[in-house]
mmCIF file of C-alpha atoms and ligand atoms in Angstrom:
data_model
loop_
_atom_site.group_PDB
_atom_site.id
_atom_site.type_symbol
_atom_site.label_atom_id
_atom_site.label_comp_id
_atom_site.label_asym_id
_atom_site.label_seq_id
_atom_site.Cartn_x
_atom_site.Cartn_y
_atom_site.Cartn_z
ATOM 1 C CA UNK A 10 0.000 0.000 0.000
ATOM 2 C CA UNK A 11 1.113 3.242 -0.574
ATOM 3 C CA UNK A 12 1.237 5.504 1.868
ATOM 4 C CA UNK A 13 0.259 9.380 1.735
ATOM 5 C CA UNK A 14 0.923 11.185 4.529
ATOM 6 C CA UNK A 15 -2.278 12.878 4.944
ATOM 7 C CA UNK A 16 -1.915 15.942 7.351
ATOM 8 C CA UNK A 17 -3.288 15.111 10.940
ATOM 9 C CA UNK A 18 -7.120 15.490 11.352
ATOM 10 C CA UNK A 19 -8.155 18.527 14.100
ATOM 11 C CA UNK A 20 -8.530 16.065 17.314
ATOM 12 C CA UNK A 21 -11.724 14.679 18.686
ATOM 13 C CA UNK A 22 -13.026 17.328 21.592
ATOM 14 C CA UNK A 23 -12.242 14.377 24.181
ATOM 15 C CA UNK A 24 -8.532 13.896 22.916
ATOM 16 C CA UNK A 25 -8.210 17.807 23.272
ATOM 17 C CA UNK A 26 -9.222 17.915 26.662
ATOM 18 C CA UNK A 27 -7.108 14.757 27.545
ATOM 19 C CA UNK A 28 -4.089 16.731 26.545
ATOM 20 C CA UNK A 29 -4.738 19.794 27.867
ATOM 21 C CA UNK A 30 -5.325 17.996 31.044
ATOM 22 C CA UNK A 31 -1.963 16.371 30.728
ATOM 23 C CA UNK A 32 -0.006 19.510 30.498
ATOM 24 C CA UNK A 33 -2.208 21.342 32.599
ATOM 25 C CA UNK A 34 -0.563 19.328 35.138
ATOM 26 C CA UNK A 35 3.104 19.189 36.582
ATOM 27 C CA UNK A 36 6.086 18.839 33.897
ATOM 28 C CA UNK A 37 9.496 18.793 35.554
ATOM 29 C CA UNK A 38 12.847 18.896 33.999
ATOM 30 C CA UNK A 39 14.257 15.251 35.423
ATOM 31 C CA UNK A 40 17.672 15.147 34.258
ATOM 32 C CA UNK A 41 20.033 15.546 31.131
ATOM 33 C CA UNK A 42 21.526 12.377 30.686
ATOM 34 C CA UNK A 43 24.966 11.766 28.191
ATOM 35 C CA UNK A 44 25.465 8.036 28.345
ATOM 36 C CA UNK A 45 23.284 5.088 28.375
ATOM 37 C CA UNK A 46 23.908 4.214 32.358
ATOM 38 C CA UNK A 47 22.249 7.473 33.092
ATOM 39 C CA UNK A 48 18.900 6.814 31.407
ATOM 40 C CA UNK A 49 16.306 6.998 34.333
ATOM 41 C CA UNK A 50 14.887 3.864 35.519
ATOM 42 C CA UNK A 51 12.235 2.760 32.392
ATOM 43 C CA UNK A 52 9.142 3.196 34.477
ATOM 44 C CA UNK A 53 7.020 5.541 32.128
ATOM 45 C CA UNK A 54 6.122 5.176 28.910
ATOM 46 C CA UNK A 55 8.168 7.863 26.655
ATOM 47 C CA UNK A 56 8.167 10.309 23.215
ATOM 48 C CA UNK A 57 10.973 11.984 22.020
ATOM 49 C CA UNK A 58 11.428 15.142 19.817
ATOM 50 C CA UNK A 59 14.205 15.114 17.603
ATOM 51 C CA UNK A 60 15.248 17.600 14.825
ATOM 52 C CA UNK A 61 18.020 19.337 12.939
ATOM 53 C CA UNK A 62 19.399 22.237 15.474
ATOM 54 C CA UNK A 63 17.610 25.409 14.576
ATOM 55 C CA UNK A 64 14.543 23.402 13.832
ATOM 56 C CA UNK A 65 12.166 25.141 16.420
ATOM 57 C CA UNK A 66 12.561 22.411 18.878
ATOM 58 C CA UNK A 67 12.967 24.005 21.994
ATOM 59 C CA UNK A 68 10.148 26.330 20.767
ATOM 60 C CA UNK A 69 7.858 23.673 20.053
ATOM 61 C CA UNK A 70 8.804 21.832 23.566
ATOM 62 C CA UNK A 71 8.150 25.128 25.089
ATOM 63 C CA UNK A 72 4.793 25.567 23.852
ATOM 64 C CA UNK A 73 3.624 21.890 23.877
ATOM 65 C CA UNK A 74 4.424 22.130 27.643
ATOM 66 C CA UNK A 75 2.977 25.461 28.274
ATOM 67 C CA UNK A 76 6.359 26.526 29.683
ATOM 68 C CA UNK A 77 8.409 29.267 28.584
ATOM 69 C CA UNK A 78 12.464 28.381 29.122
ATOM 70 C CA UNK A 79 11.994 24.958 29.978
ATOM 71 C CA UNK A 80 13.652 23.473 26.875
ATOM 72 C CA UNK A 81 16.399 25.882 25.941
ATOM 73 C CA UNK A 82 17.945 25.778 22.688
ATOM 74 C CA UNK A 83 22.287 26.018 22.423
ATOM 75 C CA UNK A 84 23.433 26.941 19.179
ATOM 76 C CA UNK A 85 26.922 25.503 21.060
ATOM 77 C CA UNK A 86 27.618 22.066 19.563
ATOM 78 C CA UNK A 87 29.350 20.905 22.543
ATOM 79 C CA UNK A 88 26.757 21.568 24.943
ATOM 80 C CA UNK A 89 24.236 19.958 23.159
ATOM 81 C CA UNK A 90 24.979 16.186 23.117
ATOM 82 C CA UNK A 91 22.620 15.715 26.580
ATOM 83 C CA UNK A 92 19.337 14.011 26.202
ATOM 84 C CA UNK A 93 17.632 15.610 28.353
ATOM 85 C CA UNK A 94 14.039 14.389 30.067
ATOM 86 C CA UNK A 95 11.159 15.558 31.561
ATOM 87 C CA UNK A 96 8.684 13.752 33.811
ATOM 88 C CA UNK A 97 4.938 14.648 32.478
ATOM 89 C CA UNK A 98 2.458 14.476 35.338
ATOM 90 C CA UNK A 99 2.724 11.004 37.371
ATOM 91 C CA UNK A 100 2.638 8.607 33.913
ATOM 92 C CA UNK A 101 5.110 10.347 30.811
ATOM 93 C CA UNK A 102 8.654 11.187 29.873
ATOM 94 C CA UNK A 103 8.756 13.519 27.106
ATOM 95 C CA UNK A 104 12.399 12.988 25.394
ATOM 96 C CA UNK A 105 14.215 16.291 23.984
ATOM 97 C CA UNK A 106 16.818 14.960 22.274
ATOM 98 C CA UNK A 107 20.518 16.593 20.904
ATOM 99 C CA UNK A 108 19.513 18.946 17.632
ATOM 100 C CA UNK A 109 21.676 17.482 15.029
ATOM 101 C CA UNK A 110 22.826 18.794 11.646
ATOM 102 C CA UNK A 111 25.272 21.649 13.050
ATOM 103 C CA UNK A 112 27.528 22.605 9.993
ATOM 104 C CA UNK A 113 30.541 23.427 12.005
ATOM 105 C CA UNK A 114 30.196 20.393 14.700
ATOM 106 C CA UNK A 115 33.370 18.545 15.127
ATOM 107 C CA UNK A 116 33.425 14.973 14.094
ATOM 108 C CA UNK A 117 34.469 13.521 17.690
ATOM 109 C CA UNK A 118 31.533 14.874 18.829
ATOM 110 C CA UNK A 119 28.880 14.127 15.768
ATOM 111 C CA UNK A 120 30.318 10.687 16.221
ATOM 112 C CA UNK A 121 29.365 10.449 19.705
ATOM 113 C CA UNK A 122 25.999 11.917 19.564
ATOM 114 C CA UNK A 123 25.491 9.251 17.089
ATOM 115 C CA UNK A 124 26.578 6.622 19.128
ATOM 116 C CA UNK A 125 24.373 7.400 22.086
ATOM 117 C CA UNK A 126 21.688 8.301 19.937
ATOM 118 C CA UNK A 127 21.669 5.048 18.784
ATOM 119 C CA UNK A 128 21.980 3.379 22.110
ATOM 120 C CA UNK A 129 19.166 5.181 23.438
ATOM 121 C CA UNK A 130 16.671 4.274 20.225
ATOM 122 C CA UNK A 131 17.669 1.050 19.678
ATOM 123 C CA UNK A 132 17.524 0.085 23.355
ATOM 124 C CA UNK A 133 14.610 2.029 24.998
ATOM 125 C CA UNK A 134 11.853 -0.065 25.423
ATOM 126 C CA UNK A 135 9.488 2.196 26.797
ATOM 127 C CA UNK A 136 9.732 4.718 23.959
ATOM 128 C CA UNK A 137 6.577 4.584 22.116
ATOM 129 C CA UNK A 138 7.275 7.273 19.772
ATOM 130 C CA UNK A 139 9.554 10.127 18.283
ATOM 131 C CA UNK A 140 8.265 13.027 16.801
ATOM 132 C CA UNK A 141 10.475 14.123 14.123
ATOM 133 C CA UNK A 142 10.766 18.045 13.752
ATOM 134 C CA UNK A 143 10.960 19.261 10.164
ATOM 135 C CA UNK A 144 11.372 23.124 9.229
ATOM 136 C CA UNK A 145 8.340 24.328 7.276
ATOM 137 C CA UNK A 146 10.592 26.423 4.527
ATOM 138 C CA UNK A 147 13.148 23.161 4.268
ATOM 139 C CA UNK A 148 11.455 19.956 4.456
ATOM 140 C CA UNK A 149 13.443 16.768 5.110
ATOM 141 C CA UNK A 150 17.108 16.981 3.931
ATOM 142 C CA UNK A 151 19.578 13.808 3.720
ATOM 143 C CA UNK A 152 20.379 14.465 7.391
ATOM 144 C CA UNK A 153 16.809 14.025 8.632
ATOM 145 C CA UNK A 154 16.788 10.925 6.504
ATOM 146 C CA UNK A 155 19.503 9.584 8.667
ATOM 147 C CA UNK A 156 17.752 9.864 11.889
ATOM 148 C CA UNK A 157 14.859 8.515 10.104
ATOM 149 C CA UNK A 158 16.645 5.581 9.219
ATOM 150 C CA UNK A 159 18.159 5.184 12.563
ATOM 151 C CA UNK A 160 14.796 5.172 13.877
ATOM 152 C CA UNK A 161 13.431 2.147 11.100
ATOM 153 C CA UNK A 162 16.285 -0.257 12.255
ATOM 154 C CA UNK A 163 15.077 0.637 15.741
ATOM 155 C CA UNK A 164 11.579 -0.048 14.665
ATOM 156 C CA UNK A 165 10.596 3.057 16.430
ATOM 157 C CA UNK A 166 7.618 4.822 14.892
ATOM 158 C CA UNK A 167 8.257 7.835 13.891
ATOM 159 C CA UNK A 168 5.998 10.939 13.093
ATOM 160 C CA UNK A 169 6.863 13.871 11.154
ATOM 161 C CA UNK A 170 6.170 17.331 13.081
ATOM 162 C CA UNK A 171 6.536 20.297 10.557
ATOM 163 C CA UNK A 172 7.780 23.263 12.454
ATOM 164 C CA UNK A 173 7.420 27.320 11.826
ATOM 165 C CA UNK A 174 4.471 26.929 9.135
ATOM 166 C CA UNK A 175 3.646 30.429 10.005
ATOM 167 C CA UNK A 176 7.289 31.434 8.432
ATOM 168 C CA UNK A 177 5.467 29.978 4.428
ATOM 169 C CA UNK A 178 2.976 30.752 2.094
ATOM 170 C CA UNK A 179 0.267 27.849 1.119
ATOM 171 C CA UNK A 180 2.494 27.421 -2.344
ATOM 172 C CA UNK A 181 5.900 27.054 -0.509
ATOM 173 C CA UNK A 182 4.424 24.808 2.154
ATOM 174 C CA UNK A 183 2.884 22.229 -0.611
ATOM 175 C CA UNK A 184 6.338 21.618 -1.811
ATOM 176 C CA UNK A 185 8.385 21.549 1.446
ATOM 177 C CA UNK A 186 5.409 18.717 2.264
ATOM 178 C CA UNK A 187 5.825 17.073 -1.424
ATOM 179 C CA UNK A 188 9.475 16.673 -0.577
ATOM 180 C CA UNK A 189 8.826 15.354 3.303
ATOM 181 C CA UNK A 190 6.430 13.204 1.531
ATOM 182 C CA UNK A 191 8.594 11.478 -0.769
ATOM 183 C CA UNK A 192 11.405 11.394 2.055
ATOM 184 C CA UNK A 193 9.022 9.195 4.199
ATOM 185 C CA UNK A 194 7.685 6.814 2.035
ATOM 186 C CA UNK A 195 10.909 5.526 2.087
ATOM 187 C CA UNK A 196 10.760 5.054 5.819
ATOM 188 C CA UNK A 197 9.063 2.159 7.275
ATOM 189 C CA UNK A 198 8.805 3.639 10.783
ATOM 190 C CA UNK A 199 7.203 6.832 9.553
ATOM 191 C CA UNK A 200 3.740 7.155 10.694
ATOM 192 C CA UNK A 201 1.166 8.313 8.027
ATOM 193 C CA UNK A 202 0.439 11.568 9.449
ATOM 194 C CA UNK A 203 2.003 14.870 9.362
ATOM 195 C CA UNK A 204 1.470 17.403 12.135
ATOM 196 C CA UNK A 205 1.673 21.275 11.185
ATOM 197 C CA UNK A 206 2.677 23.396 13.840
ATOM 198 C CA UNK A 207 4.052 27.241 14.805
ATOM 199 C CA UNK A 208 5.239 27.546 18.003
ATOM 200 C CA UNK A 209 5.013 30.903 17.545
ATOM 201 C CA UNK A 210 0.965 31.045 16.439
ATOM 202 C CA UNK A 211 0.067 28.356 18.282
ATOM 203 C CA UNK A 212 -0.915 25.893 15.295
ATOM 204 C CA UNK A 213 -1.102 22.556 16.143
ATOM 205 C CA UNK A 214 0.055 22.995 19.105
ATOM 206 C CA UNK A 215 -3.657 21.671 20.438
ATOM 207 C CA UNK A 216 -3.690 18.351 18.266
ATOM 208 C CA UNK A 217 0.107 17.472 19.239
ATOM 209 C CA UNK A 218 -1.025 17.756 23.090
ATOM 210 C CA UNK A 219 -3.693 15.556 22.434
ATOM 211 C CA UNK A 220 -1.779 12.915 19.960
ATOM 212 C CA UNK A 221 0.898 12.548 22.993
ATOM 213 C CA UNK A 222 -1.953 12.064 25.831
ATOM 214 C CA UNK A 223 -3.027 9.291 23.348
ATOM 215 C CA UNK A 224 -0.040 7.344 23.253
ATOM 216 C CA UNK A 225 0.438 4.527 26.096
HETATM 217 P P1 LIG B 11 16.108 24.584 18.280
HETATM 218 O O1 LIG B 11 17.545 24.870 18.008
HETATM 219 O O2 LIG B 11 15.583 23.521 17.368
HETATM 220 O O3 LIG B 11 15.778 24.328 19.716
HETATM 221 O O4 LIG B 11 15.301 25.886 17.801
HETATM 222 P P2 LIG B 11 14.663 27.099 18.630
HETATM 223 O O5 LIG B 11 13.402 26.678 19.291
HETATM 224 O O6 LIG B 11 15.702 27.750 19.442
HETATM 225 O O7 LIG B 11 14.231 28.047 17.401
HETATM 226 C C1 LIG B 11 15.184 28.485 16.459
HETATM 227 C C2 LIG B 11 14.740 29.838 15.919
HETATM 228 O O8 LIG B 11 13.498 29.701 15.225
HETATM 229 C C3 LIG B 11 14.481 30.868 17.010
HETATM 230 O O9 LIG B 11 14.907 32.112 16.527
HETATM 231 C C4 LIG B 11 12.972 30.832 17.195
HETATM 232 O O10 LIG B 11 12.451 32.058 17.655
HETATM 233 C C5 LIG B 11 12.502 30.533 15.797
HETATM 234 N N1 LIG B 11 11.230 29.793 15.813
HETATM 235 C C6 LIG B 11 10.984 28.634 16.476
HETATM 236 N N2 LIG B 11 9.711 28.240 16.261
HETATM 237 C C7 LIG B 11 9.141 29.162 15.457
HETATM 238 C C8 LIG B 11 7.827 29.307 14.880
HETATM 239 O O11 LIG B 11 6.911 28.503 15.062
HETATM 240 N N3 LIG B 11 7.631 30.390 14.073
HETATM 241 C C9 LIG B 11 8.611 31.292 13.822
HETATM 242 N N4 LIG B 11 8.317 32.306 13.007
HETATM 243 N N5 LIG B 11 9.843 31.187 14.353
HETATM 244 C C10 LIG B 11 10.109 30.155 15.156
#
């Protein structure tokens, strides 16, 4: 079957309130963790957001959340290799993983992001998703096609989270999608729905709340 990556339906009025609820309630930074041993114990079910640096993903964390400054982006590549979690109300860890993609990073450290990026895909067994973050004006380039092949031999599902859709016009957003499109069919792990979001305008911001209380 063919699959077309049909843009995420507005959410039942139930599944909004079930994610409002969740982030209505407490979300705690937990701990930023840089090798395997220091993953906390597996007790919650997880998603992770992952995404070139720049992407908008501390913006979108932020505004998921509700809480200004709780993710906070470095444009330093060295101080950006932590995975760092947060506990979601008593039952969720949402995952804000190392922005990758930084055109001056030095390969020591690109190789060990990799590494423990790896680790932690392949060998979390609570994760239950990633949200892949994809700029609006870009769509997927080759690099995002590594993490989402990272995430197939992980057999992680994956779902693709377009970022900063305020920043394009209708016309330049149907082609950034036509190329995401054509980047995930090629992706087993990719689920078949695309979620549009501006941190800035708030877009999406709703349905992602609600796909996330969803997921257990
Ligand atoms: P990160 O490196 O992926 O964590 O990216 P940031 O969240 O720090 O965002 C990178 C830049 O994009 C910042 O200048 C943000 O203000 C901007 N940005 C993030 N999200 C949006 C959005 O939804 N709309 C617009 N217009 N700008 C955004």
């Amino acid at each position: 079957m063919q699959l077309t990556f049909s843009l995420a339906a507005a959410s039942e009025p139930d599944e909004t309130e079930a994610g409002r609820l969740l982030f209505a309630g407490q979300v705690e930074f937990v701990k930023g963790v840089v090798a395997m041993a220091g993953l906390p114990p597996a007790t919650r079910v997880e998603v992770c957001f992952a995404g070139r640096s720049n992407v908008g993903k501390s913006s979108l964390i932020n505004a998921v959340t509700g809480r200004k400054g709780l993710a906070r982006a470095s444009n330093t590549p060295g101080r950006t290799q932590e995975i760092n979690y947060f506990a979601v109300a008593e039952r969720l860890y949402l995952v804000d993983l190392p922005g990758y993609g930084y055109a001056n990073a030095p390969l020591a450290i690109v190789e060990r992001w990799q590494k423990l990026l790896k680790s932690y895909l392949a060998g979390r067994q609570t994760l239950r998703r990633a949200f892949v973050l994809i700029d609006a004006r870009h769509g997927a380039k080759a690099v995002d096609e590594e993490i989402m092949t990272l995430l197939d031999r992980a057999a992680v599902t994956f779902q693709c989270v377009m970022t900063k859709v305020d920043k394009v016009s209708a016309a330049e957003l149907e082609t950034t999608l036509a190329i995401t499109r054509t980047a995930l069919a090629r992706h087993p792990a990719a689920y078949p729905e695309i979620v549009l979001t501006s941190a800035d305008k708030g877009d999406g911001i709703e349905m992602l709340r609600a796909i996330i209380a969803h997921i257990d």
